[in-house]
Tab-separated table of C-alpha atoms and ligand atoms in Angstrom:
chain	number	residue	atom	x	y	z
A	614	UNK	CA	179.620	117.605	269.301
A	615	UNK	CA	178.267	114.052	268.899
A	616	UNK	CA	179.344	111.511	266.949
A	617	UNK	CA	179.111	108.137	266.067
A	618	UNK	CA	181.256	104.950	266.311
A	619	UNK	CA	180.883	101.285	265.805
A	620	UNK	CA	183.537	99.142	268.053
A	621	UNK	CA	183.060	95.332	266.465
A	622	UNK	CA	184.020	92.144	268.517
A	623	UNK	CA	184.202	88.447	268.101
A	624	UNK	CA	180.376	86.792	269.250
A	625	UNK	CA	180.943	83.186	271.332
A	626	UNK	CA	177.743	82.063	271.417
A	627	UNK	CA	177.169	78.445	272.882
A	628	UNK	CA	175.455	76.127	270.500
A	629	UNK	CA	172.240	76.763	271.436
A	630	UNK	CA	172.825	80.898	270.797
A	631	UNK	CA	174.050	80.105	267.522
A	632	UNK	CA	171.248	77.619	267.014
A	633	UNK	CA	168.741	80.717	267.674
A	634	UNK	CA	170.574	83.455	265.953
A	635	UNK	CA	170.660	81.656	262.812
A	636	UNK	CA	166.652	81.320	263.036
A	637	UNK	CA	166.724	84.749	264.091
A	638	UNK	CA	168.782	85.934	260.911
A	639	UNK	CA	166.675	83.350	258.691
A	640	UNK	CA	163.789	85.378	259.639
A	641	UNK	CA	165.419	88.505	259.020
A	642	UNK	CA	166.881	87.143	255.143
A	643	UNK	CA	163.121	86.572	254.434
A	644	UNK	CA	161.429	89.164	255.278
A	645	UNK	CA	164.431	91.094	253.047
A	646	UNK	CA	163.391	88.579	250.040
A	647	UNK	CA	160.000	89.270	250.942
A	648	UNK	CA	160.197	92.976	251.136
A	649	UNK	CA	162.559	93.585	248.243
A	650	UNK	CA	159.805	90.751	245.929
A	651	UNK	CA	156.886	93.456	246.753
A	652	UNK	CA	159.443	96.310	245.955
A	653	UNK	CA	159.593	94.988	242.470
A	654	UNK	CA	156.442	94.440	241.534
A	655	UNK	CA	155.674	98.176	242.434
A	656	UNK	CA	158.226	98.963	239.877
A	657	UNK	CA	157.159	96.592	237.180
A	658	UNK	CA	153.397	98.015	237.479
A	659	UNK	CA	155.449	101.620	236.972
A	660	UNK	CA	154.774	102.447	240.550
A	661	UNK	CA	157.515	104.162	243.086
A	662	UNK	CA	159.234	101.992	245.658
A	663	UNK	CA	157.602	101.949	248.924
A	664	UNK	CA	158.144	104.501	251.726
A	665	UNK	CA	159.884	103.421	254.617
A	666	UNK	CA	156.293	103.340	256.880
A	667	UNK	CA	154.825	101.627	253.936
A	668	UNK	CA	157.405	99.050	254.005
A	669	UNK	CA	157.482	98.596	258.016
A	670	UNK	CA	153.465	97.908	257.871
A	671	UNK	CA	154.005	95.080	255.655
A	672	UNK	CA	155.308	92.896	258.818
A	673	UNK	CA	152.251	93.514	260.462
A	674	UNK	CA	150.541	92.084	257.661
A	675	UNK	CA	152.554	89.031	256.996
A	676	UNK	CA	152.081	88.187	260.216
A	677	UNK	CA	148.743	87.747	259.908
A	678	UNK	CA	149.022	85.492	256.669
A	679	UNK	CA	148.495	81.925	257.432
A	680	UNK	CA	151.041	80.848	255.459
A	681	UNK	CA	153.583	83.063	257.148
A	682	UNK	CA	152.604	81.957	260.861
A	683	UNK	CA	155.813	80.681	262.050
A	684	UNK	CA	156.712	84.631	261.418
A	685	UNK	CA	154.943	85.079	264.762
A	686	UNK	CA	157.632	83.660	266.499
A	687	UNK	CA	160.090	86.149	264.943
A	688	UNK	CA	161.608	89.123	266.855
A	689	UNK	CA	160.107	92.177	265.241
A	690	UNK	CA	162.638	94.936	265.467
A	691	UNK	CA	165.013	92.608	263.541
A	692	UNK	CA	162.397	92.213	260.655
A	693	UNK	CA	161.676	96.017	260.949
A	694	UNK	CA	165.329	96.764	260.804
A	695	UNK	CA	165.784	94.670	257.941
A	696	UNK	CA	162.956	96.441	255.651
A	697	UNK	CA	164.614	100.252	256.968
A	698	UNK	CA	167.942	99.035	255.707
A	699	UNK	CA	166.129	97.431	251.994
A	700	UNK	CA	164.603	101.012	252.061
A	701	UNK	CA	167.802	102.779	252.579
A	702	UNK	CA	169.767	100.132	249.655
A	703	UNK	CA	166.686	101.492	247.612
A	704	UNK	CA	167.135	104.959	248.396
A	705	UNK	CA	171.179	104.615	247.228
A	706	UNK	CA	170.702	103.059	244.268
A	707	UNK	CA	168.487	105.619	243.332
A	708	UNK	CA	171.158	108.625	244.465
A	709	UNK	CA	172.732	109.248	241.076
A	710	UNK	CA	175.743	110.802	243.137
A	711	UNK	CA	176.509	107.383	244.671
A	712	UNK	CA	177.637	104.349	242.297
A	713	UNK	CA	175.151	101.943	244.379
A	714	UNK	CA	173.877	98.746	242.764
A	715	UNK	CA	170.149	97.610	242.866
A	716	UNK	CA	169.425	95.334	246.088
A	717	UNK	CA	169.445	91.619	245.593
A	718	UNK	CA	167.852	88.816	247.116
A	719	UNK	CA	169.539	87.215	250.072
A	720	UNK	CA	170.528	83.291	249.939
A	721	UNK	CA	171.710	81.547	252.665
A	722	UNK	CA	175.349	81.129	253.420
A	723	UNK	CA	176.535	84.291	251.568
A	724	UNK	CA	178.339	85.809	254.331
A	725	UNK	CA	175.672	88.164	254.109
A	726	UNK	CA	173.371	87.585	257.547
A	727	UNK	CA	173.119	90.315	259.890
A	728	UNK	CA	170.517	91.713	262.848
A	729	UNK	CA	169.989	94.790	264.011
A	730	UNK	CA	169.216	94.775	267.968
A	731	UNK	CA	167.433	98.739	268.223
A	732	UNK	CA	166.734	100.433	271.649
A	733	UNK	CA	169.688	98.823	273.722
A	734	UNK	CA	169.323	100.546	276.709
A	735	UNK	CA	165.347	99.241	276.832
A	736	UNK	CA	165.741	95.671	275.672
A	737	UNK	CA	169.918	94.674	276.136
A	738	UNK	CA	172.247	95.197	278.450
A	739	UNK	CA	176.398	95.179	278.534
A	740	UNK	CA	178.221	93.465	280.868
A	741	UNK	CA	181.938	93.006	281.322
A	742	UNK	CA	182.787	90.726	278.196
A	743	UNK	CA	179.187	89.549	277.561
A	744	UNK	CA	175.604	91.071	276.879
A	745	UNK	CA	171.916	90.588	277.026
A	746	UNK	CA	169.861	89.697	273.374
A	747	UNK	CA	166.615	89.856	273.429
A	748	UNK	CA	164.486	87.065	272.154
A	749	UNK	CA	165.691	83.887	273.660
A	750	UNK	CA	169.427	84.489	273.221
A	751	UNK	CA	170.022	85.714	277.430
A	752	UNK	CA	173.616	86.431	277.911
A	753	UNK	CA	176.314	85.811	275.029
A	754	UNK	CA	179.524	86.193	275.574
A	755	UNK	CA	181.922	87.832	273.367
A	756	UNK	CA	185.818	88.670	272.918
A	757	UNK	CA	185.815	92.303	274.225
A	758	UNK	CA	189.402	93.343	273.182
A	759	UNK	CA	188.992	96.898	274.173
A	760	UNK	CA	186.495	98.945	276.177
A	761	UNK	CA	183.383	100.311	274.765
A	762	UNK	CA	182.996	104.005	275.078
A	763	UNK	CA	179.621	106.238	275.110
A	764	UNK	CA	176.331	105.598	275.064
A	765	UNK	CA	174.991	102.463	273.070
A	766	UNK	CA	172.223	102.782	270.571
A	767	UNK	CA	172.119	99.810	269.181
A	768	UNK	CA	173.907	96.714	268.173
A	769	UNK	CA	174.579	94.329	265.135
A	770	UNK	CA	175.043	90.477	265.138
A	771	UNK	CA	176.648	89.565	261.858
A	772	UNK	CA	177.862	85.519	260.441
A	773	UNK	CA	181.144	86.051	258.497
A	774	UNK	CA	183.546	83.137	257.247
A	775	UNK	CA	182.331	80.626	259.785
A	776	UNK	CA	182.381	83.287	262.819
A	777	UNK	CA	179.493	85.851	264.700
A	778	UNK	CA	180.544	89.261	265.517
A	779	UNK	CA	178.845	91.783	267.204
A	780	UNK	CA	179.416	95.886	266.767
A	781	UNK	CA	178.075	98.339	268.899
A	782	UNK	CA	176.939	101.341	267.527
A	783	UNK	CA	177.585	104.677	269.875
A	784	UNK	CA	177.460	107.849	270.583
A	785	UNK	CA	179.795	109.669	272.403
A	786	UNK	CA	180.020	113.327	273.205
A	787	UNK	CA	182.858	115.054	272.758
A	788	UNK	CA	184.790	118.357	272.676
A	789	UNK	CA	184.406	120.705	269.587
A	790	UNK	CA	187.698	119.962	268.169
A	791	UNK	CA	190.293	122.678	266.929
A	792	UNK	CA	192.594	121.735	264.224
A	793	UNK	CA	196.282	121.509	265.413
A	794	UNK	CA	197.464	122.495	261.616
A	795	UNK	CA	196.120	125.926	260.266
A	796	UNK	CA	197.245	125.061	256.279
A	797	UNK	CA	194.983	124.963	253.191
A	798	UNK	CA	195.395	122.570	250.635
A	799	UNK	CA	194.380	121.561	247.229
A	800	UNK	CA	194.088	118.085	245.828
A	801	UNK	CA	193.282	117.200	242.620
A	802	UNK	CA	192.685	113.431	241.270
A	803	UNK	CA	193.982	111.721	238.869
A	804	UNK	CA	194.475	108.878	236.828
A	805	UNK	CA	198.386	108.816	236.887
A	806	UNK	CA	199.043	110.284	240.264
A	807	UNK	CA	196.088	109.027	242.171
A	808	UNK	CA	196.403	112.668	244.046
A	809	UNK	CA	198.316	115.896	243.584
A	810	UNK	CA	198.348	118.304	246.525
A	811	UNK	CA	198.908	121.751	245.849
A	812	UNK	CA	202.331	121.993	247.635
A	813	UNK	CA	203.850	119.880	245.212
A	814	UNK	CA	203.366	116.332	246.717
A	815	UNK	CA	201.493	113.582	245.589
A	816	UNK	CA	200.202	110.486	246.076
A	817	UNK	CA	200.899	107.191	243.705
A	818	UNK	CA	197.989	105.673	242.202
A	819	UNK	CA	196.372	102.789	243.825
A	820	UNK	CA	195.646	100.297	241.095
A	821	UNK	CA	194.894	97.462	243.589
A	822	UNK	CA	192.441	95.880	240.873
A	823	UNK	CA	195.005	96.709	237.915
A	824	UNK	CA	197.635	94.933	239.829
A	825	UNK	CA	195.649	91.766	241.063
A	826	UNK	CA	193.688	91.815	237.794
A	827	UNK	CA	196.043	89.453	235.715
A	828	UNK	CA	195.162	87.013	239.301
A	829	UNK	CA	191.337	87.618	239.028
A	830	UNK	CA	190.966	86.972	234.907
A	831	UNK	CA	193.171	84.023	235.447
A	832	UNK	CA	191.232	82.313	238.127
A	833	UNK	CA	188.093	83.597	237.069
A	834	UNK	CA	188.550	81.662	234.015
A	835	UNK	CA	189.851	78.375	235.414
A	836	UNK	CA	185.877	78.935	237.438
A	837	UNK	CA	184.167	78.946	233.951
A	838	UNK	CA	185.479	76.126	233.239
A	839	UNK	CA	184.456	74.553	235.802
A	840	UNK	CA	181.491	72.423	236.230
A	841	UNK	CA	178.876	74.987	237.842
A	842	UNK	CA	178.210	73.855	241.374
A	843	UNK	CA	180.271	70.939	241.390
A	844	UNK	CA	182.622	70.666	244.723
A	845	UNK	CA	185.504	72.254	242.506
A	846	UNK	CA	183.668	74.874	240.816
A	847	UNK	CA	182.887	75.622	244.712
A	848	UNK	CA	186.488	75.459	245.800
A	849	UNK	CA	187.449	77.922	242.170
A	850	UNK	CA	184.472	80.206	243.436
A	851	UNK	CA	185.471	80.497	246.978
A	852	UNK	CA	189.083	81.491	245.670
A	853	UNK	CA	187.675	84.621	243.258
A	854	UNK	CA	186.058	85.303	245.913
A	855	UNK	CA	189.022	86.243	248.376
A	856	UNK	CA	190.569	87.941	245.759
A	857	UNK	CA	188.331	90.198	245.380
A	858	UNK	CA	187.936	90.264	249.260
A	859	UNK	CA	191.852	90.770	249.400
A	860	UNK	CA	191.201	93.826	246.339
A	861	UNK	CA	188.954	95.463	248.414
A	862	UNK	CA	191.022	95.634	251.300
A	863	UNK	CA	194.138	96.847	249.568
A	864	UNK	CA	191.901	100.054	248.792
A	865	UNK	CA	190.450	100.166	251.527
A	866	UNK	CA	193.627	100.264	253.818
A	867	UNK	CA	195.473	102.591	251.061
A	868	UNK	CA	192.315	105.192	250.929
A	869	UNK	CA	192.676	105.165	254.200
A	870	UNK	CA	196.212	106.079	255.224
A	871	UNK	CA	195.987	108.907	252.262
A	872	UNK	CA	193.231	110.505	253.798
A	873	UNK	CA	194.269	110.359	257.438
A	874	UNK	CA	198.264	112.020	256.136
A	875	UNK	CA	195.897	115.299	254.207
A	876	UNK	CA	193.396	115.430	257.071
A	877	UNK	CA	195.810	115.732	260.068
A	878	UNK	CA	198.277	118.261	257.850
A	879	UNK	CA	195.906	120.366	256.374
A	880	UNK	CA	193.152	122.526	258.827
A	881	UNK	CA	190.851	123.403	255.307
A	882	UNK	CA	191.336	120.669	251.974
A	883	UNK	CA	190.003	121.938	248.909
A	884	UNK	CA	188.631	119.192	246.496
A	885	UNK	CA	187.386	119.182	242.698
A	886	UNK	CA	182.847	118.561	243.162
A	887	UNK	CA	183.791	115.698	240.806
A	888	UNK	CA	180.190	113.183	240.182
A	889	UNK	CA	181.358	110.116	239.588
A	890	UNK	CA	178.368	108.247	238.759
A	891	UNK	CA	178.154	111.189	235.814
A	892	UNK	CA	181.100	110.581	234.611
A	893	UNK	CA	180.851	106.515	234.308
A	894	UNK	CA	177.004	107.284	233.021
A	895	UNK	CA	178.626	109.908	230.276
A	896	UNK	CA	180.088	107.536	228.494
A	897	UNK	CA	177.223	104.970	227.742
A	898	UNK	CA	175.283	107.932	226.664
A	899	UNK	CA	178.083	108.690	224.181
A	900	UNK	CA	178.230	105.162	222.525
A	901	UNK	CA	176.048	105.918	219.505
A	902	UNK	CA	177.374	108.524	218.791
A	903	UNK	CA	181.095	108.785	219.219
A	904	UNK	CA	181.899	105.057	218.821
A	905	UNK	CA	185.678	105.833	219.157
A	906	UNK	CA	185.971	108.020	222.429
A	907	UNK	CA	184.092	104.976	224.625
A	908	UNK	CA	187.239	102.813	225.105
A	909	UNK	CA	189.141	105.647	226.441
A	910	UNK	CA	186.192	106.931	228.078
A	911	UNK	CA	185.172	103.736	229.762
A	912	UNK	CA	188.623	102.759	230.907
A	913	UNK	CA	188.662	106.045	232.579
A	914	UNK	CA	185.904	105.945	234.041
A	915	UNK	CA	186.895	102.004	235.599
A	916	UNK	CA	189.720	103.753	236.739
A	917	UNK	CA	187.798	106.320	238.495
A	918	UNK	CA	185.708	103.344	240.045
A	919	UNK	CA	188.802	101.352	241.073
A	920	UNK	CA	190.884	104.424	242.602
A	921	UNK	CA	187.600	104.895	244.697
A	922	UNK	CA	187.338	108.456	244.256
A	923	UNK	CA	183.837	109.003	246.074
A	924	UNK	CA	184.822	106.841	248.525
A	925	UNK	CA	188.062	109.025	249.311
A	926	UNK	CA	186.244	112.052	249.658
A	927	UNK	CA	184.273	110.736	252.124
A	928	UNK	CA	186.817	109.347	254.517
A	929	UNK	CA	188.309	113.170	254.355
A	930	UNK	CA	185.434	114.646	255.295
A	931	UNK	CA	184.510	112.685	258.434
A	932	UNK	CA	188.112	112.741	259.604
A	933	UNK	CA	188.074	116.839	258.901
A	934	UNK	CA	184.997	116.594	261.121
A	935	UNK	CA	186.879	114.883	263.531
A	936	UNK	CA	190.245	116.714	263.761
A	937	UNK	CA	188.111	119.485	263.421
A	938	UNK	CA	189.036	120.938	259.803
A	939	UNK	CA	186.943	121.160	257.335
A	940	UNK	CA	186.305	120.155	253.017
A	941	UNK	CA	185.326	122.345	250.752
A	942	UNK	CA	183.965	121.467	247.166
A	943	UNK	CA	184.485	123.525	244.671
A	944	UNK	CA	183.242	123.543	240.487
A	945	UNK	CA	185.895	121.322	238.559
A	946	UNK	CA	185.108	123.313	235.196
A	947	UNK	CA	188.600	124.388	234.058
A	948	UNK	CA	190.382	123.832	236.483
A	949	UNK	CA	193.391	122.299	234.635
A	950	UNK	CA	193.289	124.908	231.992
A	951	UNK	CA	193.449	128.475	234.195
A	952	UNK	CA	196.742	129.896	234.392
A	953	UNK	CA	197.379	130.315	238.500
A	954	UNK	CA	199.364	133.346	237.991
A	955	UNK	CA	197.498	135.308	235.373
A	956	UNK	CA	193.886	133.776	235.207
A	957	UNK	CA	194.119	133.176	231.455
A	958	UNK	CA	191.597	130.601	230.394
A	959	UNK	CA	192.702	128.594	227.421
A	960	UNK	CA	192.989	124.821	226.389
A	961	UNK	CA	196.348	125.823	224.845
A	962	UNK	CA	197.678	126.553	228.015
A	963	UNK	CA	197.840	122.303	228.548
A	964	UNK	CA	199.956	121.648	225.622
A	965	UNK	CA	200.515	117.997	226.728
A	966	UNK	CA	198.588	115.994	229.269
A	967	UNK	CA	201.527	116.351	231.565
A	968	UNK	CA	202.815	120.569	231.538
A	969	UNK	CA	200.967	123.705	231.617
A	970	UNK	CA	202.411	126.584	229.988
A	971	UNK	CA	200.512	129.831	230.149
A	972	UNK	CA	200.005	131.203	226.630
A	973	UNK	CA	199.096	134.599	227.924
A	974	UNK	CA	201.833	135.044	230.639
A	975	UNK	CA	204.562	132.130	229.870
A	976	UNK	CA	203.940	130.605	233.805
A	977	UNK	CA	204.581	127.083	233.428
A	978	UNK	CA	204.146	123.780	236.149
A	979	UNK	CA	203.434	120.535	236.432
A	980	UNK	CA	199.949	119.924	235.057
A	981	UNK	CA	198.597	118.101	238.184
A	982	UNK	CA	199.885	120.949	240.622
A	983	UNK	CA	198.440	123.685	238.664
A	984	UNK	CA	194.826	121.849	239.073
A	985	UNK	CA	195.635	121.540	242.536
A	986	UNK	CA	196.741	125.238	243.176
A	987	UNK	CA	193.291	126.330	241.288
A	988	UNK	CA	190.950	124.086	243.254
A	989	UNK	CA	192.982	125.657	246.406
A	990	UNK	CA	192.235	129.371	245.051
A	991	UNK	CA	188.771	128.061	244.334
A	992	UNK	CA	187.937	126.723	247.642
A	993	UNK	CA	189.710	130.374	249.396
A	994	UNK	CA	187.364	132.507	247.424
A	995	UNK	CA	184.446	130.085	248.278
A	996	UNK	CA	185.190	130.935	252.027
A	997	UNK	CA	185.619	134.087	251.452
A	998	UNK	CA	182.276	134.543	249.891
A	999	UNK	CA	180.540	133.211	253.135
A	1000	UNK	CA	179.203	130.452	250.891
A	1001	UNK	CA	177.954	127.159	252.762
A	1002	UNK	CA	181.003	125.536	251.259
A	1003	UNK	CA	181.443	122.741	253.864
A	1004	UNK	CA	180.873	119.378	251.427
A	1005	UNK	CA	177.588	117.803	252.048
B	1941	ZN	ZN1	199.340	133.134	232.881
């Protein structure tokens, strides 16, 4: 089985390097402006966005634009790089299963500069603690604080906070792994208990932005107060800023350990096929017409946003793939409502938002657990059935 890592490492490039790369990823932010400019005026004349080849061919042509000379001196597979990753931010946004925002335009100094180095066996080279860039940058050395392992495809020089890293992107082989657990679980999501896992565990919710949110409104409004652009409306900015930096990791680090504690446990996790960008478009679409239900539905919905749902499910199925278990989705349509005992299907059975009491059989559980034992029962019979159940 093959699969893919990234190892990242601190860049030292001498001033001349760093001199070059930022030309280098000036070039790159352009052609990205450039590229994402033409991309909108497609959609304004009601045409699609570009393909991917159609996008690539417009370097060739900008080249050749008087104006755009200097463009010459540009590496290429950077500026091709850069239009394959606008077409992919494209491609996202436009994946109603992914909460993705439209691409923007890149300015300068955003902590948002980055090249992509393609074909690394052809055009760079790894040595010890330093490698070989293409395009006037020779050697650069960098902090190599572990060794890189597999093949190299290709590599990424990013600015960040005053510092250039560089990741390598590989591809190792490896072993078909076997699962060293062979237990099923459900897990159901919620609002209150960020998970519930069919055994009877669960997970507290995350909240990172509810609990640093008091923080963010506070020193977001000190910022509007501020004089826009001014040094201290700078300073005010640059503070928001790493709190929602700091925000981001908290989930990050906390989606994280909860998947890798159900992934190594569990051989097969069962999880609800929940759409999240449905849910948070539901409840615009309700707005006219059931004025009332859009506060609750809306805060839900942030909450389903800020718990990072999609983003959970994702970390447990790469990590399945890698301790080699598996996830399967299964329908979410009633699953808090079926009795596990009898199979009754009633809304009475869920009394209050917290126990389930079977009408029909008198079975009653913890809400949460009851989902969780369902989407475990769910995700049995979908094996069972031979169905391609394995999450895509
Ligand atoms: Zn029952």
């Amino acid at each position: 089985m093959h699969i893919r890592k990234a190892y990242k490492f601190r860049l030292q490039p001498t001033a001349e390097q760093t001199a070059r790369l930022a030309v280098l990823c000036g070039h790159a932010r352009f052609v990205w402006n450039q590229g994402l400019r033409y991309c909108l005026e497609k959609l304004d004349s009601g045409e699609k966005i570009p393909s991917a080849f159609e996008l690539n061919k417009l370097v060739t042509q900008w080249k050749k634009q008087d104006d755009l000379a200097w463009l010459k001196e540009a590496y290429t597979d950077n500026l091709q790089q850069k239009l394959k990753d606008l077409h992919s931010a494209w491609m996202r946004c436009f994946d109603r299963s992914l909460s993705a925002e439209k691409p923007r335009f890149k300015k300068k100094g955003k902590n948002q500069d980055s090249i992509r180095f393609v074909n690394f066996n052809k055009y760079c080279q790894l040595e010890g603690n330093r490698v070989k860039l293409p395009s006037k940058l020779g050697w650069v050395k960098f902090c190599k604080s572990q060794g890189v392992q597999g093949t190299i495809k290709n590599c990424t020089v990013s600015f960040k906070s005053g510092h250039w890293y560089i990741s390598f992107q590989v591809e190792q082989e490896i072993a078909e792994p076997k699962h060293s657990s062979t237990s099923a679980v459900g897990v159901d999501v919620g609002i209150a208990k960020f998970v519930t896992l069919s055994d009877g565990s669960h997970l507290k919710p995350l909240n990172a932005f509810g609990k640093h949110e008091k923080r963010l409104a506070i020193e977001q409004r000190k910022l509007s107060k501020k004089v826009k652009f001014s040094a201290n409306w700078q300073k005010q900015k640059a503070k928001t800023q790493k709190l929602h930096t700091r925000i981001a990791n908290c989930r990050k680090d906390y989606l994280h350990k909860s998947s890798f504690e159900i992934s190594k446990n569990h051989a097969m996790i069962a999880i609800e096929d929940l759409r999240v960008s449905n849910m948070s478009k539901s409840a615009k679409g309700d707005a006219e017409q059931h004025g009332k239900n859009v506060k609750a539905k809306s805060g839900l919905n942030k909450s389903i946003l800020d718990q990072g749902w999609y983003e959970f499910r994702r970390q447990l199925e790469y990590k399945q793939l890698w301790n080699g278990g598996l996830v399967v989705a299964v329908p979410a349509q009633y699953t808090s409502q079926t009795c596990p005992c009898c199979g009754h299907v009633s809304k009475e059975n869920r009394q209050t938002q917290a126990q389930f009491e079977c009408v029909e059989c008198g079975y009653t559980n913890n809400a949460d657990i009851v989902g969780a034992l369902n989407i475990l029962e769910r995700g049995h019979r979908l094996l069972a059935c031979g169905e391609s159940a394995l999450a895509a």
